[in-house]
XYZ file of C-alpha atoms in Angstrom:
682
model
C 79.514 104.762 9.124
C 78.121 105.910 12.512
C 61.935 104.012 43.606
C 60.198 104.837 46.200
C 60.529 102.617 49.305
C 59.100 102.269 52.784
C 61.794 101.439 55.424
C 61.122 98.440 57.580
C 63.614 99.565 60.181
C 66.206 102.226 60.879
C 68.921 99.856 59.630
C 67.204 99.305 56.293
C 66.519 103.007 55.979
C 70.139 103.901 56.743
C 71.475 101.268 54.256
C 69.111 102.382 51.541
C 70.094 105.969 52.088
C 73.805 105.035 51.790
C 73.137 103.107 48.614
C 71.374 106.186 47.185
C 74.243 108.408 48.193
C 76.725 106.050 46.498
C 74.660 105.897 43.364
C 74.422 109.642 43.226
C 78.249 109.868 43.420
C 78.938 107.054 40.930
C 78.253 109.204 37.823
C 80.402 112.256 38.008
C 81.759 112.931 34.555
C 84.245 115.642 33.634
C 85.853 116.880 30.485
C 89.597 117.417 30.852
C 91.703 119.360 28.318
C 95.067 117.970 27.217
C 97.678 118.658 24.610
C 99.459 115.290 24.329
C 97.841 111.890 24.853
C 100.911 110.973 26.937
C 99.479 113.131 29.689
C 96.332 110.955 30.034
C 97.791 108.023 32.017
C 99.163 110.394 34.598
C 95.763 112.013 35.031
C 94.240 108.527 35.165
C 96.630 107.617 37.983
C 94.915 110.175 40.235
C 92.115 107.633 40.806
C 90.038 108.754 37.733
C 88.498 106.362 35.185
C 89.222 107.260 31.556
C 85.984 106.961 29.575
C 86.594 108.501 26.224
C 89.302 110.369 24.249
C 88.513 113.021 21.695
C 90.767 115.614 20.053
C 92.102 117.670 22.903
C 89.439 116.599 25.381
C 89.248 113.418 27.476
C 86.245 112.306 29.517
C 87.016 110.998 33.028
C 84.633 109.827 35.801
C 85.220 109.520 39.531
C 83.212 108.540 42.585
C 84.337 111.638 44.360
C 84.079 114.888 42.526
C 86.929 116.328 44.568
C 89.352 114.047 42.792
C 89.300 116.445 39.858
C 90.789 119.093 42.126
C 94.109 117.241 42.244
C 94.906 116.965 38.575
C 97.339 119.223 36.696
C 95.002 119.956 33.734
C 92.109 122.241 32.860
C 88.677 120.753 33.744
C 86.294 122.104 31.077
C 83.059 120.825 32.722
C 81.711 118.544 35.422
C 78.363 116.810 35.335
C 76.425 114.434 37.510
C 73.788 112.295 35.823
C 70.577 111.742 37.690
C 69.516 108.179 38.296
C 68.202 106.615 35.059
C 70.213 108.785 32.651
C 73.107 107.810 30.527
C 75.858 109.685 28.659
C 76.027 109.531 24.880
C 78.378 111.007 22.274
C 77.157 112.389 18.971
C 79.444 113.236 16.081
C 76.601 114.719 14.005
C 75.564 117.872 15.831
C 71.959 118.981 15.344
C 70.832 122.602 15.173
C 67.731 121.676 17.334
C 67.695 119.433 20.305
C 64.406 118.302 21.827
C 63.726 119.030 25.532
C 64.321 115.482 26.649
C 68.126 115.742 25.571
C 70.529 117.454 27.917
C 73.559 118.677 25.980
C 76.397 118.622 28.518
C 79.189 119.796 26.263
C 79.559 120.805 22.671
C 83.068 120.843 21.125
C 84.152 123.080 18.354
C 85.567 120.152 16.447
C 82.133 118.808 15.872
C 81.061 116.376 18.572
C 78.685 116.694 21.528
C 78.222 114.995 24.907
C 74.595 114.396 25.782
C 72.682 112.606 28.467
C 69.161 111.293 28.319
C 67.015 108.731 30.055
C 66.637 105.135 28.818
C 62.986 105.876 28.157
C 63.988 108.514 25.616
C 66.781 106.662 23.884
C 64.675 105.083 21.072
C 62.851 108.365 20.591
C 66.058 110.142 20.082
C 67.409 107.629 17.624
C 64.175 107.957 15.604
C 64.904 111.652 15.389
C 67.971 110.625 13.460
C 70.588 111.333 16.070
C 73.711 109.161 15.924
C 74.288 108.284 19.572
C 77.349 106.364 20.805
C 77.225 105.443 24.551
C 80.263 106.709 26.459
C 82.337 103.590 27.264
C 82.589 102.483 30.874
C 86.320 102.352 30.357
C 88.615 103.481 27.591
C 91.959 101.648 27.284
C 94.933 103.648 26.197
C 97.260 100.712 26.893
C 97.186 97.922 24.320
C 96.235 94.397 25.214
C 99.194 92.930 23.278
C 102.735 94.076 22.596
C 103.250 96.275 19.614
C 104.431 94.695 16.795
C 105.068 91.189 18.310
C 101.780 89.964 16.874
C 102.691 91.117 13.384
C 103.631 87.967 11.399
C 106.836 87.876 9.443
C 106.523 88.445 5.704
C 108.045 85.773 3.521
C 111.148 87.121 1.792
C 109.692 86.660 -1.729
C 106.129 86.927 -3.028
C 104.476 83.479 -3.164
C 103.228 82.282 -6.511
C 100.636 80.239 -4.684
C 99.314 83.345 -2.892
C 99.336 85.337 -6.152
C 97.141 82.626 -7.653
C 94.913 82.750 -4.606
C 94.419 86.502 -4.980
C 93.365 85.879 -8.537
C 90.420 83.958 -7.233
C 88.907 87.090 -5.855
C 86.028 87.847 -8.198
C 84.554 91.257 -9.020
C 81.550 89.416 -10.346
C 80.889 87.638 -6.971
C 81.414 90.960 -5.137
C 78.874 92.671 -7.400
C 76.409 89.818 -6.915
C 76.652 90.206 -3.135
C 76.108 93.957 -3.254
C 73.082 93.588 -5.525
C 71.549 90.866 -3.381
C 71.900 93.070 -0.265
C 70.640 96.258 -1.964
C 67.907 95.011 -4.382
C 64.836 92.880 -3.726
C 65.232 91.274 -7.094
C 68.791 91.771 -8.533
C 67.530 90.925 -12.102
C 65.253 93.968 -12.158
C 68.004 96.508 -11.352
C 67.760 99.759 -9.366
C 64.214 100.713 -10.046
C 61.457 102.104 -7.722
C 59.842 99.424 -5.633
C 62.903 97.128 -5.861
C 65.170 98.696 -3.306
C 65.774 96.941 0.008
C 65.942 98.429 3.467
C 68.635 97.450 5.855
C 67.741 99.954 8.619
C 68.746 97.990 11.660
C 65.356 98.317 13.492
C 63.270 97.205 10.523
C 62.288 93.478 10.546
C 62.945 93.310 6.766
C 66.641 93.632 7.529
C 66.630 90.067 8.895
C 66.419 88.887 5.232
C 69.949 90.344 4.764
C 71.054 88.825 8.048
C 69.975 85.393 6.720
C 71.735 86.061 3.415
C 74.983 86.846 5.103
C 74.784 83.877 7.407
C 74.098 81.519 4.536
C 77.003 82.887 2.499
C 79.465 82.532 5.404
C 78.054 78.947 6.110
C 78.757 77.865 2.518
C 82.368 78.888 2.930
C 83.140 78.029 6.579
C 80.550 75.360 7.425
C 77.197 75.862 9.145
C 78.611 74.983 12.579
C 81.200 77.823 12.274
C 78.528 80.571 11.910
C 76.350 82.004 14.655
C 74.199 85.053 15.280
C 75.365 87.407 18.058
C 72.215 89.036 19.371
C 71.897 92.368 21.193
C 69.332 95.130 21.827
C 69.731 98.903 22.063
C 67.622 98.710 25.223
C 65.378 96.190 26.965
C 62.279 97.055 24.938
C 63.717 97.333 21.523
C 63.677 94.573 18.947
C 66.554 92.153 18.575
C 69.497 93.002 16.289
C 71.995 90.568 14.941
C 75.739 90.494 14.301
C 76.677 87.618 12.034
C 79.910 85.880 13.124
C 81.760 83.189 11.077
C 84.989 81.560 12.166
C 87.841 79.914 10.350
C 89.359 77.815 13.147
C 93.152 77.968 13.566
C 95.419 75.050 14.446
C 96.236 76.552 17.921
C 93.213 77.368 20.021
C 95.297 79.611 22.332
C 96.830 81.698 19.532
C 93.988 84.232 19.335
C 92.229 85.520 16.213
C 92.107 88.231 13.572
C 88.841 89.921 12.678
C 87.815 91.014 9.101
C 84.514 92.901 9.386
C 82.066 95.415 8.037
C 78.615 96.724 9.017
C 75.541 95.640 7.003
C 72.862 98.045 8.308
C 72.057 101.164 6.256
C 70.328 104.506 6.603
C 68.927 107.150 4.349
C 68.791 110.302 6.490
C 70.495 112.498 3.931
C 67.996 111.756 1.161
C 66.912 114.838 -0.715
C 63.435 115.636 -1.968
C 64.259 115.083 -5.637
C 65.724 111.628 -4.786
C 62.527 110.631 -3.062
C 60.450 111.919 -5.960
C 62.571 109.888 -8.401
C 61.736 106.731 -6.435
C 58.040 107.669 -6.294
C 58.103 107.777 -2.511
C 55.756 109.625 -0.125
C 57.399 112.859 0.848
C 55.529 113.464 4.099
C 58.141 114.399 6.664
C 61.100 113.518 4.407
C 62.916 110.206 4.646
C 61.123 107.943 7.154
C 62.926 104.787 8.429
C 59.645 103.043 8.896
C 58.562 103.116 5.259
C 61.362 104.290 2.962
C 64.143 102.077 1.593
C 67.809 102.251 2.562
C 69.673 100.168 -0.031
C 73.158 101.100 1.221
C 75.065 99.604 -1.751
C 78.301 101.409 -1.031
C 77.576 101.996 2.680
C 78.106 99.287 3.333
C 77.091 96.388 1.220
C 80.502 96.887 -0.435
C 82.337 96.152 2.828
C 80.055 93.111 3.486
C 80.815 91.778 -0.005
C 84.568 92.031 0.893
C 84.011 90.040 4.076
C 81.985 87.292 2.358
C 84.495 86.964 -0.514
C 87.447 86.931 1.917
C 85.787 84.133 3.824
C 85.358 82.078 0.704
C 88.943 82.568 -0.505
C 90.718 82.211 2.872
C 88.714 79.134 3.747
C 91.146 77.163 1.560
C 94.036 78.092 3.908
C 95.123 76.860 7.324
C 96.509 79.289 9.899
C 98.004 78.964 13.371
C 95.500 81.490 14.679
C 91.762 81.836 13.821
C 90.085 84.397 11.623
C 86.621 85.661 12.370
C 84.470 87.229 9.668
C 81.853 89.518 11.242
C 78.959 91.510 9.828
C 77.829 94.211 12.297
C 74.339 95.625 12.733
C 73.437 98.983 14.318
C 76.488 100.829 13.151
C 74.494 103.685 11.665
C 72.666 104.248 14.974
C 75.806 104.424 17.054
C 78.139 101.483 16.535
C 75.860 99.325 18.650
C 76.772 95.839 17.220
C 80.505 96.312 17.236
C 80.360 97.938 20.679
C 78.402 95.005 22.030
C 80.887 92.519 20.669
C 84.135 94.416 21.563
C 82.992 95.089 25.119
C 82.223 91.409 25.655
C 85.569 90.419 24.087
C 87.347 92.769 26.427
C 85.546 91.469 29.468
C 86.381 87.840 28.369
C 90.010 88.751 27.718
C 89.776 87.604 24.098
C 93.172 87.594 22.370
C 92.274 89.646 19.259
C 95.480 90.004 17.215
C 94.145 92.677 14.881
C 90.906 94.045 13.388
C 90.504 94.919 9.695
C 87.271 96.927 9.366
C 86.036 97.962 5.940
C 83.384 100.657 5.427
C 82.454 102.245 2.077
C 85.112 100.965 -0.372
C 83.395 101.324 -3.774
C 82.094 104.757 -4.720
C 85.355 106.438 -5.853
C 85.586 106.606 -9.666
C 88.627 108.870 -9.884
C 91.279 106.493 -8.554
C 91.448 103.013 -7.161
C 92.250 104.542 -3.734
C 91.672 103.409 -0.151
C 92.418 105.343 2.974
C 93.702 103.421 6.041
C 92.763 104.952 9.394
C 94.687 103.883 12.480
C 95.474 104.921 16.027
C 99.191 104.933 17.123
C 98.999 101.333 18.436
C 97.578 99.987 15.150
C 100.066 101.458 12.648
C 101.744 98.092 12.299
C 98.567 96.846 10.659
C 98.759 99.674 8.205
C 102.397 98.750 7.415
C 101.258 95.153 6.895
C 98.595 96.192 4.398
C 100.885 98.560 2.528
C 103.602 95.885 2.193
C 100.989 93.445 0.990
C 99.785 95.924 -1.671
C 103.329 96.451 -2.947
C 104.479 92.845 -2.683
C 101.583 91.464 -4.703
C 101.053 94.396 -6.983
C 97.438 94.809 -5.930
C 97.374 98.227 -7.516
C 95.728 100.308 -4.827
C 96.642 103.894 -4.008
C 96.933 103.794 -0.268
C 96.779 106.879 1.828
C 97.138 106.815 5.625
C 95.365 108.756 8.347
C 96.878 108.236 11.776
C 94.272 109.729 14.101
C 93.336 108.171 17.458
C 90.138 110.358 17.412
C 88.777 109.074 14.097
C 85.917 107.131 15.522
C 83.060 107.059 13.021
C 83.035 103.325 12.254
C 83.251 99.914 13.849
C 87.006 99.941 14.568
C 86.294 102.554 17.415
C 84.907 100.163 19.992
C 87.952 97.986 19.592
C 90.273 100.951 20.180
C 88.332 101.707 23.342
C 88.930 98.149 24.586
C 92.617 98.302 23.802
C 92.661 96.222 20.642
C 94.513 97.030 17.451
C 92.196 97.906 14.572
C 92.227 99.850 11.336
C 89.493 101.234 9.085
C 89.722 100.795 5.374
C 87.521 103.444 3.644
C 87.447 105.170 0.336
C 87.781 108.593 2.104
C 87.582 109.649 5.736
C 85.138 111.452 5.808
C 83.179 110.795 2.585
C 81.398 114.152 2.599
C 84.216 116.403 3.805
C 85.665 118.716 1.098
C 88.745 119.545 3.246
C 90.237 116.010 3.322
C 93.420 115.132 1.512
C 91.719 112.912 -1.076
C 89.433 115.693 -2.214
C 92.116 118.427 -2.201
C 94.518 116.225 -4.222
C 91.865 115.444 -6.768
C 91.858 111.719 -5.833
C 88.347 111.524 -4.511
C 84.972 112.894 -5.569
C 82.646 113.877 -2.707
C 80.024 111.176 -2.158
C 76.612 112.827 -2.693
C 74.910 109.447 -2.413
C 76.222 108.797 1.103
C 73.297 107.966 3.521
C 70.628 108.432 0.751
C 68.114 106.250 -1.006
C 70.161 106.414 -4.220
C 73.243 104.719 -2.723
C 72.776 102.027 -5.397
C 74.928 99.353 -7.082
C 74.965 101.396 -10.393
C 77.507 103.851 -8.869
C 80.093 101.325 -7.582
C 83.607 100.913 -8.933
C 83.779 97.074 -8.901
C 87.431 96.909 -9.559
C 88.138 99.102 -6.556
C 86.091 96.772 -4.376
C 87.990 93.771 -5.858
C 91.351 95.372 -5.157
C 90.372 96.210 -1.601
C 89.268 92.588 -1.110
C 92.558 91.315 -2.384
C 94.251 93.593 0.037
C 92.422 92.141 3.049
C 92.795 88.589 1.810
C 96.493 88.954 1.014
C 97.325 90.584 4.362
C 96.444 87.324 6.178
C 96.691 84.640 3.482
C 100.461 84.975 3.074
C 100.810 83.613 6.681
C 99.076 80.328 6.125
C 101.115 77.408 7.364
C 103.654 76.391 4.826
C 107.287 75.339 4.714
C 109.581 77.932 6.270
C 111.692 78.655 9.361
C 110.581 79.823 12.730
C 111.473 83.301 13.882
C 111.975 84.367 17.487
C 111.380 88.046 18.036
C 111.440 90.671 20.802
C 110.555 94.285 20.198
C 110.517 97.540 22.148
C 107.358 97.330 24.283
C 107.822 93.590 25.062
C 109.435 94.311 28.535
C 107.444 95.875 31.390
C 107.357 96.120 35.125
C 105.015 93.773 37.015
C 105.057 94.371 40.763
C 108.642 94.378 41.829
C 109.779 92.216 38.860
C 110.078 92.456 35.077
C 108.140 90.568 32.483
C 109.437 89.782 29.014
C 107.246 88.609 26.094
C 108.896 86.587 23.270
C 107.006 85.906 20.021
C 107.424 83.379 17.247
C 106.556 85.351 14.165
C 107.813 82.690 11.743
C 106.074 79.930 9.805
C 106.916 76.893 11.865
C 107.117 76.045 15.636
C 110.133 76.681 17.791
C 110.893 73.176 19.154
C 114.346 73.523 20.723
C 115.354 75.459 23.767
C 116.936 78.891 23.530
C 118.570 81.449 25.877
C 116.847 84.601 27.128
C 119.303 87.291 28.327
C 118.291 90.566 30.018
C 120.920 93.174 30.732
C 120.872 96.444 32.577
C 122.478 99.371 30.658
C 123.491 102.924 31.203
C 120.849 105.397 30.233
C 122.678 106.078 26.918
C 122.382 102.323 26.164
C 126.091 101.608 26.687
C 127.964 99.428 29.163
C 125.320 96.691 29.640
C 125.544 94.159 32.499
C 123.530 90.920 32.384
C 121.020 90.584 35.275
C 119.234 87.403 34.005
C 120.217 84.566 31.734
C 118.166 81.331 31.517
C 117.420 78.663 28.901
C 113.757 78.655 27.885
C 112.141 75.370 27.017
C 108.633 76.468 26.029
C 107.445 75.322 22.600
C 106.225 78.238 20.547
C 103.918 77.639 17.652
C 103.662 80.368 14.916
C 101.958 83.429 16.352
C 102.384 82.345 19.928
C 104.004 84.356 22.772
C 105.914 83.149 25.793
C 105.882 85.272 28.973
C 108.942 85.145 31.229
C 109.156 86.640 34.712
C 112.559 88.202 35.552
C 113.357 88.990 39.211
C 114.135 92.598 39.739
C 113.734 94.912 42.722
C 115.197 98.209 41.595
C 113.146 101.107 40.597
C 113.157 104.386 38.698
C 114.488 104.965 35.170
C 116.375 102.005 33.701
C 117.442 100.941 30.213
C 117.379 97.219 29.509
C 118.741 95.211 26.683
C 116.678 92.047 25.919
C 118.223 89.276 23.784
C 116.660 86.090 22.644
C 118.799 83.217 21.324
C 122.109 85.188 21.499
C 123.889 81.955 20.716
C 122.030 81.593 17.402
C 121.029 78.055 18.268
C 117.617 78.390 16.527
C 117.509 78.494 12.690
C 115.411 81.555 11.928
C 114.040 83.558 9.085
C 115.775 86.592 10.474
C 118.119 87.380 13.297
C 117.442 91.131 13.055
C 114.631 91.125 15.617
C 116.334 89.039 18.323
C 117.238 92.035 20.543
C 115.706 95.267 21.668
C 116.626 98.151 23.964
C 113.905 99.477 26.165
C 113.757 102.310 28.731
C 111.276 101.809 31.584
C 110.344 103.602 34.684
C 109.483 101.148 37.496
C 107.368 101.946 40.523
C 107.606 99.844 43.600
C 104.619 97.635 44.399
C 101.926 98.413 47.071
C 103.471 98.390 50.564
C 107.066 98.729 49.298
C 109.105 101.904 49.294
C 112.331 102.400 47.363
C 114.491 105.489 48.208
C 117.376 105.996 45.825
C 120.074 107.016 45.195
C 121.358 106.823 48.827
C 123.849 108.330 49.316
C 122.700 111.256 47.204
C 125.410 113.113 45.180
C 123.757 116.276 43.797
C 126.630 116.746 41.330
C 125.786 113.389 39.786
C 122.151 112.737 40.641
C 119.283 115.138 39.760
C 117.055 114.039 42.629
C 116.301 111.541 45.399
C 113.366 109.273 44.397
C 110.748 108.201 47.021
C 109.359 105.458 44.813
C 106.225 103.522 45.538
C 104.616 106.003 47.965
C 100.878 105.692 48.365
C 98.640 108.136 46.604
C 98.346 111.546 48.312
C 101.300 110.621 50.686
C 103.278 113.438 52.428
C 107.129 113.374 52.580
C 109.119 115.439 55.112
C 112.913 115.904 55.316
C 114.367 116.981 58.653
C 117.819 117.348 60.099
C 118.832 114.937 62.952
C 117.584 117.437 65.534
C 114.091 117.330 63.964
C 114.068 120.754 62.337
C 111.966 120.800 59.112
C 114.073 121.122 55.925
C 111.591 120.265 53.130
C 108.234 118.715 52.503
C 106.482 117.384 49.426
C 103.174 115.856 48.405
C 102.597 113.028 46.026
C 99.835 114.784 44.129
C 102.164 117.792 43.455
C 104.976 115.868 41.935
C 104.414 116.357 38.247
C 103.021 113.660 35.967
C 104.275 110.562 37.668
C 101.986 108.911 40.188
C 103.239 107.330 43.440
C 106.640 109.028 43.339
C 108.077 112.073 45.078
C 111.323 113.682 44.069
C 113.577 115.719 46.348
C 116.343 117.649 44.645
C 118.382 118.313 47.814
C 117.065 121.800 48.648
C 115.176 123.299 51.609
C 111.697 124.856 51.431
C 113.294 128.160 50.424
C 114.976 126.573 47.395
C 118.555 126.718 48.806
C 120.785 123.694 48.588
C 121.282 121.786 51.848
C 124.782 121.027 53.205
C 126.399 117.586 53.211
C 125.189 115.441 56.113
C 122.601 112.929 57.300
C 118.950 113.830 56.942
C 115.844 112.025 58.120
C 112.831 111.365 55.928
C 109.340 110.347 56.949
C 106.469 109.206 54.762
C 102.931 109.683 56.096
C 99.553 108.874 54.561
C 97.064 111.634 53.743
C 95.449 111.088 57.223
C 98.892 111.450 58.953
C 99.651 107.792 59.623
C 103.412 107.119 59.755
C 104.300 104.675 56.988
C 108.096 104.881 56.627
C 111.061 106.492 58.359
C 114.721 106.398 57.262
C 117.913 108.262 56.679
C 119.497 109.823 53.584
C 123.113 110.817 53.201
C 123.797 113.977 51.129
C 127.423 114.197 49.825
C 128.513 117.365 48.009
């Protein structure tokens, strides 16, 4: 868990000065208070870049500091990083900070925002600070529709799968943990026989090789590679180990089952070091002392390796990647490196199952699943799997978009669905549900040199492994019907049109054509009228998604009904997911302006919408003689960006009489963009 330059000419001098000015403006970071995460997209629409979300505080950046003056929220702080300094988050606050660290903000909930130079980064990590670089961009919107990528569960438990789950071996899991924690597993947990897996120690590469060999034996050597990265340009290489079980459809995307393999011993106590006969000078020292990390997190790695072995016997429409991260204990460096690249490439990651510390609990065979709102469907999948195949885990759920202390967090930041499976979040917090209910004993071995195999509940690790295996294995290709599905969230506005996504969440391809019908409904979902009905001929393999563009040039609040295969021409596993109602608010595309309703009937309509206006636009309403009636500004119109509402009143708040009124739309600089007429009918 965890220049100086000499100008050659006036032109060169001027350009260089401009570049320096731009660079100086590029790193303005502010903390903005919020109550509901639904507020954040509207703040973001003001030209700000969302960088990180914590409980009640979001970090935004802007090239122009004045942009923060136009948001309807409390700005807690603003900071401009000098050239060569970078922002970092720390969830483990320290009582003492060295002079080279500038603490920008300290939150009462237990995290800090710091900035420091690249030259001081490694020095700070060596002082045992957990540093997580503030992402360049944090995605609140998901990269895929909610639960369209969730496969359909077969109606009955599969005897074949039950037999497959029986192949998960507690003995193999134990052997993996001991091999990763002990130099010679036959000698046991004795002084001098404990490994280190501290990410920056060269000895850790022995464990890297072990993991790569284990994945290669299951998946084939050509399916395993090392994903290399550095904390900075001068630090030693670190390695993520990536294995792939290739799916039948190269375009279907992939799931990830993952865990981190580096370890740390920063919480080691004096008596623990004495027990191991270690030198006590300065306490635990990453350069010389061991960090066996049996539970944190050789237990999670054992799950990944055993899952790869068992699942390699199955064939899937999509791929599965089995990944072991490095650098987690120093700030999620390995998973952050991979997730950021995946986001930049546009990888279609269907879901991430991250496991971290799954074996210490000896009170119950319990696991806690941690999810953000977008990822709850993965929690549901795991819970149903646990019940369907009688795996025997007690599953508790923590839905918290701010729970970021493991390798799921960089995937959340990049808009991917991910969950964390852990024995207790957090393992050393007495105020958590597991401890209060008597289901979990506080882990005193967490981040110490005595995190050893002797303390692990092997049956708990085996059950957690069966959970991860079963969640995906039940969707291997086998006989069974296709299943077209559309869910709330699968329709959205794109420019002046609509876009609908249709998924096949069944077990076989959709070969025949089917009808897609989209209807416009009243806001209470009654009296629907079809606006689009076309036959679709795209072949959909299991797990695939078809995207259909629907012409539409009306804006504002609208309720749609989306129906796939309303004629029931396709034999499906279920017809229950063939329709969905969805309310959307559509904004006209750049250069377009929609003014509605017109005529305006105040008794029926709450307001006139000037929809699709540019940012910071000004709207004026006058009578035909040119007398000013009302004026409004885009940045003052509540939470919706690029829309101004007029409720039919003058600037004094009194209702205007029936008649024809003239509206003008001007840019912030005063340029006339649009002029037209509105009829008010009372």
